[in-house]
Structures are given as C-alpha cells and as structure tokens.
mmCIF file of C-alpha atoms in Angstrom:
data_model
loop_
_atom_site.group_PDB
_atom_site.id
_atom_site.type_symbol
_atom_site.label_atom_id
_atom_site.label_comp_id
_atom_site.label_asym_id
_atom_site.label_seq_id
_atom_site.Cartn_x
_atom_site.Cartn_y
_atom_site.Cartn_z
ATOM 1 C CA UNK A 1286 44.324 -4.461 -3.925
ATOM 2 C CA UNK A 1287 43.397 -5.262 -6.837
ATOM 3 C CA UNK A 1288 42.767 -3.138 -10.757
ATOM 4 C CA UNK A 1289 39.653 -3.512 -12.684
ATOM 5 C CA UNK A 1290 38.743 -1.994 -16.478
ATOM 6 C CA UNK A 1291 35.656 -1.295 -17.378
ATOM 7 C CA UNK A 1292 35.252 0.200 -21.440
ATOM 8 C CA UNK A 1293 31.976 2.089 -21.579
ATOM 9 C CA UNK A 1294 33.097 3.900 -24.977
ATOM 10 C CA UNK A 1295 30.224 2.171 -26.738
ATOM 11 C CA UNK A 1296 27.597 2.985 -23.785
ATOM 12 C CA UNK A 1297 24.787 5.562 -24.405
ATOM 13 C CA UNK A 1298 23.144 7.750 -20.525
ATOM 14 C CA UNK A 1299 22.735 6.702 -18.430
ATOM 15 C CA UNK A 1300 23.944 3.022 -19.460
ATOM 16 C CA UNK A 1301 27.651 4.130 -19.180
ATOM 17 C CA UNK A 1302 27.311 5.313 -15.526
ATOM 18 C CA UNK A 1303 24.580 2.241 -14.840
ATOM 19 C CA UNK A 1304 27.538 -0.125 -15.812
ATOM 20 C CA UNK A 1305 30.044 2.046 -14.249
ATOM 21 C CA UNK A 1306 28.334 1.324 -11.169
ATOM 22 C CA UNK A 1307 28.037 -2.458 -11.190
ATOM 23 C CA UNK A 1308 31.365 -2.308 -11.705
ATOM 24 C CA UNK A 1309 32.484 -0.242 -9.044
ATOM 25 C CA UNK A 1310 29.718 -2.542 -7.053
ATOM 26 C CA UNK A 1311 32.690 -5.340 -7.264
ATOM 27 C CA UNK A 1312 35.646 -2.929 -5.242
ATOM 28 C CA UNK A 1313 36.648 -3.334 -1.803
ATOM 29 C CA UNK A 1314 38.179 -0.881 0.250
ATOM 30 C CA UNK A 1315 41.799 1.236 -2.027
ATOM 31 C CA UNK A 1316 40.902 -1.098 -5.541
ATOM 32 C CA UNK A 1317 40.357 0.902 -8.153
ATOM 33 C CA UNK A 1318 38.964 1.405 -11.283
ATOM 34 C CA UNK A 1319 39.924 1.818 -14.533
ATOM 35 C CA UNK A 1320 37.518 3.518 -16.905
ATOM 36 C CA UNK A 1321 38.183 3.990 -20.476
ATOM 37 C CA UNK A 1322 34.861 6.876 -21.889
ATOM 38 C CA UNK A 1323 34.309 9.115 -24.511
ATOM 39 C CA UNK A 1324 34.745 12.633 -24.069
ATOM 40 C CA UNK A 1325 31.286 14.951 -24.087
ATOM 41 C CA UNK A 1326 28.236 13.578 -21.839
ATOM 42 C CA UNK A 1327 29.956 10.540 -20.277
ATOM 43 C CA UNK A 1328 33.064 12.204 -19.401
ATOM 44 C CA UNK A 1329 31.032 15.009 -17.962
ATOM 45 C CA UNK A 1330 28.944 12.288 -16.155
ATOM 46 C CA UNK A 1331 30.711 9.535 -15.085
ATOM 47 C CA UNK A 1332 33.210 11.024 -12.714
ATOM 48 C CA UNK A 1333 30.886 13.523 -11.469
ATOM 49 C CA UNK A 1334 28.426 10.884 -10.248
ATOM 50 C CA UNK A 1335 30.916 8.341 -9.142
ATOM 51 C CA UNK A 1336 31.904 11.290 -6.189
ATOM 52 C CA UNK A 1337 28.243 11.775 -6.020
ATOM 53 C CA UNK A 1338 28.058 8.179 -4.712
ATOM 54 C CA UNK A 1339 30.671 8.063 -2.620
ATOM 55 C CA UNK A 1340 33.789 7.076 -4.244
ATOM 56 C CA UNK A 1341 37.010 9.068 -4.983
ATOM 57 C CA UNK A 1342 38.580 9.985 -8.848
ATOM 58 C CA UNK A 1343 41.768 10.097 -8.448
ATOM 59 C CA UNK A 1344 42.916 10.429 -12.402
ATOM 60 C CA UNK A 1345 41.248 11.369 -15.857
ATOM 61 C CA UNK A 1346 43.441 11.290 -19.046
ATOM 62 C CA UNK A 1347 43.679 11.036 -22.732
ATOM 63 C CA UNK A 1348 43.374 7.861 -23.975
ATOM 64 C CA UNK A 1349 45.089 6.764 -27.016
ATOM 65 C CA UNK A 1350 42.572 6.765 -29.358
ATOM 66 C CA UNK A 1351 41.251 10.314 -29.972
ATOM 67 C CA UNK A 1352 38.183 11.104 -27.846
ATOM 68 C CA UNK A 1353 38.527 9.076 -25.303
ATOM 69 C CA UNK A 1354 39.359 8.939 -21.799
ATOM 70 C CA UNK A 1355 40.557 7.175 -18.961
ATOM 71 C CA UNK A 1356 39.519 7.531 -15.262
ATOM 72 C CA UNK A 1357 40.725 6.196 -12.589
ATOM 73 C CA UNK A 1358 37.824 5.903 -9.554
ATOM 74 C CA UNK A 1359 39.132 4.390 -6.348
ATOM 75 C CA UNK A 1360 36.916 2.842 -3.725
ATOM 76 C CA UNK B 115 23.835 -13.146 -8.530
ATOM 77 C CA UNK B 116 25.404 -11.409 -11.869
ATOM 78 C CA UNK B 117 22.566 -9.898 -13.724
ATOM 79 C CA UNK B 118 22.247 -10.073 -17.421
ATOM 80 C CA UNK B 119 22.893 -7.445 -20.127
ATOM 81 C CA UNK B 120 18.244 -7.084 -20.053
ATOM 82 C CA UNK B 121 18.590 -6.985 -16.266
ATOM 83 C CA UNK B 122 21.009 -4.305 -16.165
ATOM 84 C CA UNK B 123 18.494 -2.571 -18.790
ATOM 85 C CA UNK B 124 15.916 -3.192 -16.668
ATOM 86 C CA UNK B 125 16.364 -2.521 -13.629
ATOM 87 C CA UNK B 126 18.423 0.393 -14.506
ATOM 88 C CA UNK B 127 16.622 3.321 -12.901
ATOM 89 C CA UNK B 128 17.026 1.121 -9.700
ATOM 90 C CA UNK B 129 20.846 0.722 -10.233
ATOM 91 C CA UNK B 130 21.576 4.568 -10.581
ATOM 92 C CA UNK B 131 20.265 5.703 -6.366
ATOM 93 C CA UNK B 132 22.808 5.657 -4.547
ATOM 94 C CA UNK B 133 20.725 3.923 -1.709
ATOM 95 C CA UNK B 134 19.312 1.077 -3.849
ATOM 96 C CA UNK B 135 22.023 0.104 -6.622
ATOM 97 C CA UNK B 136 23.118 -3.346 -7.492
ATOM 98 C CA UNK B 137 22.701 -4.842 -3.332
ATOM 99 C CA UNK B 138 20.143 -3.395 -3.223
ATOM 100 C CA UNK B 139 18.668 -4.505 -6.861
ATOM 101 C CA UNK B 140 19.740 -8.117 -5.777
ATOM 102 C CA UNK B 141 17.965 -8.287 -2.325
ATOM 103 C CA UNK B 142 14.389 -7.250 -4.498
ATOM 104 C CA UNK B 143 15.757 -9.894 -6.608
ATOM 105 C CA UNK B 144 15.873 -12.308 -3.972
ATOM 106 C CA UNK B 145 12.808 -10.785 -2.145
ATOM 107 C CA UNK B 146 9.223 -13.161 -1.385
ATOM 108 C CA UNK B 147 6.512 -11.483 -0.627
ATOM 109 C CA UNK B 148 2.477 -12.163 -0.423
ATOM 110 C CA UNK B 149 -0.117 -9.743 -1.494
ATOM 111 C CA UNK B 150 -3.251 -10.987 0.644
ATOM 112 C CA UNK B 151 -6.174 -9.110 -2.457
ATOM 113 C CA UNK B 152 -5.670 -8.643 -5.588
ATOM 114 C CA UNK B 153 -8.171 -6.022 -5.727
ATOM 115 C CA UNK B 154 -7.868 -2.289 -5.699
ATOM 116 C CA UNK B 155 -4.267 -2.189 -3.914
ATOM 117 C CA UNK B 156 -3.014 -5.384 -5.043
ATOM 118 C CA UNK B 157 -3.250 -4.053 -8.551
ATOM 119 C CA UNK B 158 -0.851 -1.279 -7.662
ATOM 120 C CA UNK B 159 0.960 -2.994 -5.615
ATOM 121 C CA UNK B 160 1.390 -6.161 -7.752
ATOM 122 C CA UNK B 161 2.262 -4.696 -10.450
ATOM 123 C CA UNK B 162 4.962 -2.103 -9.029
ATOM 124 C CA UNK B 163 7.029 -5.017 -6.977
ATOM 125 C CA UNK B 164 6.135 -7.186 -10.792
ATOM 126 C CA UNK B 165 8.624 -4.145 -12.654
ATOM 127 C CA UNK B 166 10.833 -3.851 -9.602
ATOM 128 C CA UNK B 167 11.845 -7.440 -9.574
ATOM 129 C CA UNK B 168 10.379 -8.520 -6.614
ATOM 130 C CA UNK B 169 11.538 -12.494 -7.272
ATOM 131 C CA UNK B 170 8.701 -14.434 -5.557
ATOM 132 C CA UNK B 171 4.858 -12.917 -4.983
ATOM 133 C CA UNK B 172 1.771 -14.986 -4.016
ATOM 134 C CA UNK B 173 -1.443 -13.321 -4.539
ATOM 135 C CA UNK B 174 -4.313 -14.844 -2.680
ATOM 136 C CA UNK B 175 -7.841 -13.718 -3.638
ATOM 137 C CA UNK B 176 -10.855 -15.813 -3.820
ATOM 138 C CA UNK B 177 -12.563 -13.879 -6.194
ATOM 139 C CA UNK B 178 -13.567 -13.806 -10.206
ATOM 140 C CA UNK B 179 -13.167 -10.092 -12.184
ATOM 141 C CA UNK B 180 -15.986 -8.073 -11.742
ATOM 142 C CA UNK B 181 -17.333 -5.850 -14.374
ATOM 143 C CA UNK B 182 -17.573 -3.212 -11.374
ATOM 144 C CA UNK B 183 -13.837 -3.963 -10.485
ATOM 145 C CA UNK B 184 -12.410 -2.485 -13.277
ATOM 146 C CA UNK B 185 -12.869 1.439 -12.250
ATOM 147 C CA UNK B 186 -10.311 1.127 -10.057
ATOM 148 C CA UNK B 187 -8.371 -2.575 -10.115
ATOM 149 C CA UNK B 188 -5.722 -1.904 -13.104
ATOM 150 C CA UNK B 189 -4.240 -5.249 -13.271
ATOM 151 C CA UNK B 190 -7.517 -6.462 -14.599
ATOM 152 C CA UNK B 191 -8.558 -5.796 -18.196
ATOM 153 C CA UNK B 192 -12.116 -5.828 -19.843
ATOM 154 C CA UNK B 193 -11.311 -9.341 -21.228
ATOM 155 C CA UNK B 194 -10.714 -11.258 -17.634
ATOM 156 C CA UNK B 195 -14.083 -10.633 -16.531
ATOM 157 C CA UNK B 196 -15.135 -13.737 -15.093
ATOM 158 C CA UNK B 197 -11.473 -14.511 -15.210
ATOM 159 C CA UNK B 198 -10.179 -15.664 -10.948
ATOM 160 C CA UNK B 199 -8.260 -12.708 -10.262
ATOM 161 C CA UNK B 200 -5.031 -14.333 -9.217
ATOM 162 C CA UNK B 201 -4.734 -15.792 -12.650
ATOM 163 C CA UNK B 202 -5.851 -12.174 -14.010
ATOM 164 C CA UNK B 203 -3.216 -10.962 -12.366
ATOM 165 C CA UNK B 204 -0.567 -13.486 -12.663
ATOM 166 C CA UNK B 205 -0.503 -13.272 -17.004
ATOM 167 C CA UNK B 206 -0.235 -8.937 -16.316
ATOM 168 C CA UNK B 207 3.444 -9.319 -13.716
ATOM 169 C CA UNK B 208 4.244 -12.366 -15.970
ATOM 170 C CA UNK B 209 3.971 -10.016 -18.801
ATOM 171 C CA UNK B 210 5.603 -6.483 -16.884
ATOM 172 C CA UNK B 211 8.864 -9.340 -15.635
ATOM 173 C CA UNK B 212 8.982 -12.786 -17.121
ATOM 174 C CA UNK B 213 11.595 -12.853 -14.132
ATOM 175 C CA UNK B 214 9.184 -12.507 -11.432
ATOM 176 C CA UNK B 215 7.918 -15.750 -9.882
ATOM 177 C CA UNK B 216 4.279 -15.896 -9.275
ATOM 178 C CA UNK B 217 2.320 -18.305 -6.473
ATOM 179 C CA UNK B 218 -1.132 -18.145 -6.531
ATOM 180 C CA UNK B 219 -3.430 -19.255 -4.133
ATOM 181 C CA UNK B 220 -7.375 -19.226 -5.290
ATOM 182 C CA UNK B 221 -9.072 -18.521 -1.838
ATOM 183 C CA UNK B 222 -9.516 -16.736 0.820
ATOM 184 C CA UNK B 223 -7.179 -16.245 3.224
ATOM 185 C CA UNK B 224 -8.588 -18.176 6.794
ATOM 186 C CA UNK B 225 -6.829 -18.663 10.158
ATOM 187 C CA UNK B 226 -7.127 -22.626 9.023
ATOM 188 C CA UNK B 227 -4.387 -21.301 6.241
ATOM 189 C CA UNK B 228 -2.869 -17.446 7.039
ATOM 190 C CA UNK B 229 0.214 -19.397 8.676
ATOM 191 C CA UNK B 230 1.347 -21.981 7.061
ATOM 192 C CA UNK B 231 0.870 -19.007 3.536
ATOM 193 C CA UNK B 232 2.439 -16.591 5.176
ATOM 194 C CA UNK B 233 4.884 -18.825 6.772
ATOM 195 C CA UNK B 234 7.032 -18.827 3.155
ATOM 196 C CA UNK B 235 7.081 -14.312 2.716
ATOM 197 C CA UNK B 236 9.296 -12.089 4.325
ATOM 198 C CA UNK B 237 7.050 -9.385 3.723
ATOM 199 C CA UNK B 238 2.469 -9.331 3.347
ATOM 200 C CA UNK B 239 1.075 -6.791 2.458
ATOM 201 C CA UNK B 240 -2.726 -6.153 3.003
ATOM 202 C CA UNK B 241 -4.550 -5.206 0.167
ATOM 203 C CA UNK B 242 -7.603 -6.185 1.341
ATOM 204 C CA UNK B 243 -11.290 -4.774 1.558
ATOM 205 C CA UNK B 244 -12.730 -6.666 5.205
ATOM 206 C CA UNK B 245 -11.807 -5.963 8.829
ATOM 207 C CA UNK B 246 -11.690 -9.590 9.299
ATOM 208 C CA UNK B 247 -9.125 -10.093 7.102
ATOM 209 C CA UNK B 248 -6.926 -7.494 8.484
ATOM 210 C CA UNK B 249 -7.774 -8.252 11.929
ATOM 211 C CA UNK B 250 -6.128 -12.179 10.239
ATOM 212 C CA UNK B 251 -3.466 -10.496 9.125
ATOM 213 C CA UNK B 252 -2.041 -8.322 12.324
ATOM 214 C CA UNK B 253 -2.970 -11.578 14.213
ATOM 215 C CA UNK B 254 -1.143 -14.039 11.695
ATOM 216 C CA UNK B 255 1.821 -11.728 10.673
ATOM 217 C CA UNK B 256 2.326 -11.502 15.120
ATOM 218 C CA UNK B 257 2.218 -15.358 15.403
ATOM 219 C CA UNK B 258 4.668 -15.850 12.425
ATOM 220 C CA UNK B 259 6.529 -12.620 13.337
ATOM 221 C CA UNK B 260 6.488 -11.417 9.814
ATOM 222 C CA UNK B 261 6.827 -7.777 8.817
ATOM 223 C CA UNK B 262 3.386 -6.736 7.097
ATOM 224 C CA UNK B 263 1.753 -3.302 5.565
ATOM 225 C CA UNK B 264 -1.652 -2.629 6.780
ATOM 226 C CA UNK B 265 -3.845 -0.789 4.307
ATOM 227 C CA UNK B 266 -6.959 0.728 3.250
ATOM 228 C CA UNK B 267 -9.930 3.056 1.517
ATOM 229 C CA UNK B 268 -12.763 3.772 1.323
ATOM 230 C CA UNK B 269 -14.453 7.164 -0.228
ATOM 231 C CA UNK B 270 -11.874 9.378 -0.641
ATOM 232 C CA UNK B 271 -9.297 8.835 2.179
ATOM 233 C CA UNK B 272 -7.036 6.378 2.549
ATOM 234 C CA UNK B 273 -4.644 4.839 5.978
ATOM 235 C CA UNK B 274 -2.045 2.638 5.552
ATOM 236 C CA UNK B 275 1.347 1.340 8.517
ATOM 237 C CA UNK B 276 4.097 -0.403 8.269
ATOM 238 C CA UNK B 277 4.725 -3.171 11.200
ATOM 239 C CA UNK B 278 8.249 -4.835 11.426
ATOM 240 C CA UNK B 279 8.074 -7.198 14.600
ATOM 241 C CA UNK B 280 8.760 -4.350 18.073
ATOM 242 C CA UNK B 281 6.366 -2.018 15.819
ATOM 243 C CA UNK B 282 3.306 -0.964 16.975
ATOM 244 C CA UNK B 283 0.767 -3.219 15.584
ATOM 245 C CA UNK B 284 -2.586 -2.717 13.699
ATOM 246 C CA UNK B 285 -4.557 -3.823 16.689
ATOM 247 C CA UNK B 286 -2.531 -1.344 19.360
ATOM 248 C CA UNK B 287 -4.111 1.241 17.569
ATOM 249 C CA UNK B 288 -7.203 -0.519 16.294
ATOM 250 C CA UNK B 289 -8.770 -2.807 19.700
ATOM 251 C CA UNK B 290 -10.608 -5.253 17.492
ATOM 252 C CA UNK B 291 -12.997 -5.282 14.745
ATOM 253 C CA UNK B 292 -15.963 -2.992 14.474
ATOM 254 C CA UNK B 293 -19.497 -4.968 14.200
ATOM 255 C CA UNK B 294 -20.550 -6.273 11.192
ATOM 256 C CA UNK B 295 -22.145 -3.043 8.936
ATOM 257 C CA UNK B 296 -21.046 -0.852 11.461
ATOM 258 C CA UNK B 297 -18.604 0.555 8.871
ATOM 259 C CA UNK B 298 -19.344 0.600 5.170
ATOM 260 C CA UNK B 299 -17.493 -1.490 2.620
ATOM 261 C CA UNK B 300 -16.283 -0.181 -0.465
ATOM 262 C CA UNK B 301 -18.664 -2.291 -2.135
ATOM 263 C CA UNK B 302 -21.659 -0.125 0.034
ATOM 264 C CA UNK B 303 -20.617 3.232 -0.012
ATOM 265 C CA UNK B 304 -18.358 4.170 -3.016
ATOM 266 C CA UNK B 305 -14.244 4.488 -3.816
ATOM 267 C CA UNK B 306 -12.066 7.255 -6.215
ATOM 268 C CA UNK B 307 -10.671 4.491 -7.872
ATOM 269 C CA UNK B 308 -7.369 6.576 -7.901
ATOM 270 C CA UNK B 309 -7.093 6.936 -4.535
ATOM 271 C CA UNK B 310 -6.577 2.687 -4.601
ATOM 272 C CA UNK B 311 -3.649 3.343 -6.341
ATOM 273 C CA UNK B 312 -2.182 6.407 -4.496
ATOM 274 C CA UNK B 313 -2.148 4.299 -1.487
ATOM 275 C CA UNK B 314 -1.558 0.676 -3.104
ATOM 276 C CA UNK B 315 1.432 2.736 -4.013
ATOM 277 C CA UNK B 316 2.699 3.299 -1.145
ATOM 278 C CA UNK B 317 2.425 -0.002 0.231
ATOM 279 C CA UNK B 318 4.604 -0.914 -2.745
ATOM 280 C CA UNK B 319 7.301 1.727 -2.151
ATOM 281 C CA UNK B 320 7.623 0.247 1.766
ATOM 282 C CA UNK B 321 7.613 -2.793 0.864
ATOM 283 C CA UNK B 322 10.861 -2.086 -1.755
ATOM 284 C CA UNK B 323 12.121 0.263 1.319
ATOM 285 C CA UNK B 324 11.750 -2.641 4.207
ATOM 286 C CA UNK B 325 13.614 -5.432 1.583
ATOM 287 C CA UNK B 326 16.519 -3.176 0.416
ATOM 288 C CA UNK B 327 17.159 -1.624 4.096
ATOM 289 C CA UNK B 328 16.465 2.427 2.538
ATOM 290 C CA UNK B 329 15.151 4.727 4.646
ATOM 291 C CA UNK B 330 12.381 4.657 7.188
ATOM 292 C CA UNK B 331 9.552 2.632 7.388
ATOM 293 C CA UNK B 332 6.021 3.880 8.363
ATOM 294 C CA UNK B 333 6.653 1.917 11.483
ATOM 295 C CA UNK B 334 5.023 3.521 14.621
ATOM 296 C CA UNK B 335 3.000 5.794 12.096
ATOM 297 C CA UNK B 336 -0.242 5.832 10.639
ATOM 298 C CA UNK B 337 -0.241 8.082 7.256
ATOM 299 C CA UNK B 338 -3.997 9.520 6.663
ATOM 300 C CA UNK B 339 -5.209 10.884 3.923
ATOM 301 C CA UNK B 340 -7.962 12.614 2.134
ATOM 302 C CA UNK B 341 -8.080 12.762 -1.868
ATOM 303 C CA UNK B 342 -10.395 15.667 -1.939
ATOM 304 C CA UNK B 343 -8.399 18.127 0.699
ATOM 305 C CA UNK B 344 -5.187 16.396 -0.534
ATOM 306 C CA UNK B 345 -4.101 16.851 2.758
ATOM 307 C CA UNK B 346 -1.680 13.512 4.480
ATOM 308 C CA UNK B 347 -1.083 13.465 7.990
ATOM 309 C CA UNK B 348 1.510 11.004 9.938
ATOM 310 C CA UNK B 349 -0.412 10.446 13.425
ATOM 311 C CA UNK B 350 2.617 9.152 15.631
ATOM 312 C CA UNK B 351 1.983 6.019 17.611
ATOM 313 C CA UNK B 352 3.660 3.247 19.703
ATOM 314 C CA UNK B 353 3.651 -0.038 20.805
ATOM 315 C CA UNK B 354 0.135 -0.438 23.717
ATOM 316 C CA UNK B 355 0.472 -1.946 26.649
ATOM 317 C CA UNK B 356 -2.469 -2.808 26.717
ATOM 318 C CA UNK B 357 -2.807 -4.497 22.741
ATOM 319 C CA UNK B 358 -4.765 -7.593 23.275
ATOM 320 C CA UNK B 359 -2.577 -9.327 20.456
ATOM 321 C CA UNK B 360 0.934 -8.062 20.983
ATOM 322 C CA UNK B 361 0.348 -6.367 25.353
ATOM 323 C CA UNK B 362 1.687 -7.467 27.907
ATOM 324 C CA UNK B 363 -1.480 -8.899 28.741
ATOM 325 C CA UNK B 364 -2.693 -10.799 25.629
ATOM 326 C CA UNK B 365 -6.220 -12.005 24.927
ATOM 327 C CA UNK B 366 -6.139 -12.862 21.653
ATOM 328 C CA UNK B 367 -3.615 -15.752 21.121
ATOM 329 C CA UNK B 368 -4.656 -17.938 17.962
ATOM 330 C CA UNK B 369 -6.359 -16.767 15.101
ATOM 331 C CA UNK B 370 -10.142 -16.077 14.836
ATOM 332 C CA UNK B 371 -12.142 -16.074 11.121
ATOM 333 C CA UNK B 372 -14.353 -12.411 12.453
ATOM 334 C CA UNK B 373 -18.206 -12.373 11.495
ATOM 335 C CA UNK B 374 -18.186 -10.694 7.921
ATOM 336 C CA UNK B 375 -21.234 -8.152 7.088
ATOM 337 C CA UNK B 376 -23.687 -9.784 5.267
ATOM 338 C CA UNK B 377 -23.596 -7.876 2.340
ATOM 339 C CA UNK B 378 -20.382 -8.582 1.744
ATOM 340 C CA UNK B 379 -20.354 -12.544 1.742
ATOM 341 C CA UNK B 380 -22.970 -11.470 -0.201
ATOM 342 C CA UNK B 381 -21.561 -10.528 -2.876
ATOM 343 C CA UNK B 382 -18.608 -12.705 -2.938
ATOM 344 C CA UNK B 383 -21.063 -15.672 -3.434
ATOM 345 C CA UNK B 384 -22.688 -13.198 -6.414
ATOM 346 C CA UNK B 385 -18.850 -13.347 -8.235
ATOM 347 C CA UNK B 386 -18.108 -17.159 -7.665
#
C-alpha cells in the first residue's frame, strides 16, 4: 500500500480540494494520502468533501507549523 | 495524462464533480466530436464543448456568416459576416480553449462524404436546419455504428434525442423526411434565438455525459419543449421493428441525398 503526500497550504478554495482530488485519483484501494493544509476553509472543507466523495478520513492532527494540520485520507 | 497547472485551473469545476473528476476530464480531453452545422445549434454546442476541453472538434458547414444569422448563432460576431462559418467557429473555439484541435470541413455533408467524415469521430451532433441532412446523419450513424444527438428547433419549439447503437433511432420515430416545403424551415417560419441555446446546450450536455459515462442519456426518449409555455415533455420511445433503417426488414441500405425545399437551396446559393 502506497502513501502519498500533498501540501496545499498555499492554495485557496476551491483549488485546495481540486489539488487533493487530483492526488486522490492516483490512489488504489487501501492507499493513503497525507494532506498538509491550513486552518479555516481548507480544514473545514477538504475532509468533508473527501468523505462525501467516498474516501475515509483516518486522522486529523496539528502539524509543526502553527495553524497547519495534517489529514490522512484513505481510499 | 498529467494535467498542467493551467489545465487544473481551467477544468477545476469538472474535476470537483464527483461523477466527472480527473478521469472524466481525461475522457473529455480525449474525445473526438463532429458537429454538423455551425449555426444556431452548432454555436452553443461548439462553444460548450470547447470550453469543456473536448480534444478534437470537427465542424462541417458549407455556408458563410450572414447578418441574419447573428440573432441566434452566438459563435459568430458582426465582423464575421461573409466569413466561412467553419473558420469563424474555429477562431472562437481556439480563443476559448487553445487546447482544442479543430478540424474544419467547408462543405455540406452528403451521401458521398458522410461515412468518411464521421468515421474519424466518437460522437456526432446534428446541428442542422433541414430534414434531408437530419436523415442522412441518422442513416450514416446507423451504418457506421456511431452514437449521435439529434436536435431540431422551429419557432418556439425544440426537440432532441440521443442515439447509441441499439437504441431507437430517429427513423424509428420519424419514418422518412416530410415532402419538401411541407414543414417550414427556420428561414421561412422564424425561430426565437434563445431556444437555439436551450436546445444546443442540452445536446452539448449529452455529449459530455456520453464521453464521461455519467448519468442516463436521452436514449429511447424524445425530449421536446415549447418556450412559450416553458413546458418540457419526455416521450418514451422504443426500437421500431418496422424502422426502414434498423428494423428487421430495412429498406434503407445505403445513403441518400433527399430533395431539399427549393427556397432553402436558393438561400444557400445566395449566401455563397
């Protein structure tokens, strides 16, 4: 099972989820994608949109840089 | 295929759609669609398919832009009057989306050239204004086993159906062309400009659904609307065993150029 990484801290809505979807399209069942994102809109929307489109959000944790979070999404 | 940063931005609203996504957008980018007629229906069809990123768009039309076209043929602008419609359309398509490869055929679709032309495409869209070519498109697509979208507009009315091999074809519903001059054309009867957009965009949506495999096509259904009442109807249809082209005893086995109404030919001549 592969693990992919993506940093969308410099993106704005809706490109935050567009970039996430492009990475998610590479996943096979069981693979995971770690997404680094900022608080606010990305943190509210990216996990929700991922769940809505059939992916599983395994975890959401605070990342090193203040105001950023790491979410792990699984197909 | 890997999208460039610009393509990700351009197609982001498709990529966001759960049913389309990256895969669906790639299918659109690989699609090859032939639009017959660069007029009232062909204009919105071409503009939306170009915007969507359809990889190859073929356009066939033998006419030049006339001032009377501009009331509804929104791909042509005032400075385009007297320019071949396929050239005018190609220019706008590439302004909207330089990614699209445009193939132009400045001629009429005929029994002689139809199969050669449509063979290069995945899907054919009827944007014509006359019965002879509508039946020709149907028959050619039957023979070539190509899916197509039929569309027709007149006054305040529009109708469309989608054919894929096996479904009811245009002739299953409409046996053969009406006699010349029995049904007035847009040039005689008039047409509300905006309904060209209403019907053409429905056809464009059908093309994108076909290319992506999303949803249910308008197969075995005839959609009609009237803009005065703004009522839409869907008539369920089915394969007709007595159909002259796809029934069990077909009488139409080759392509025919049916006779055109005299005034149509005159108006086509005038424009050349």
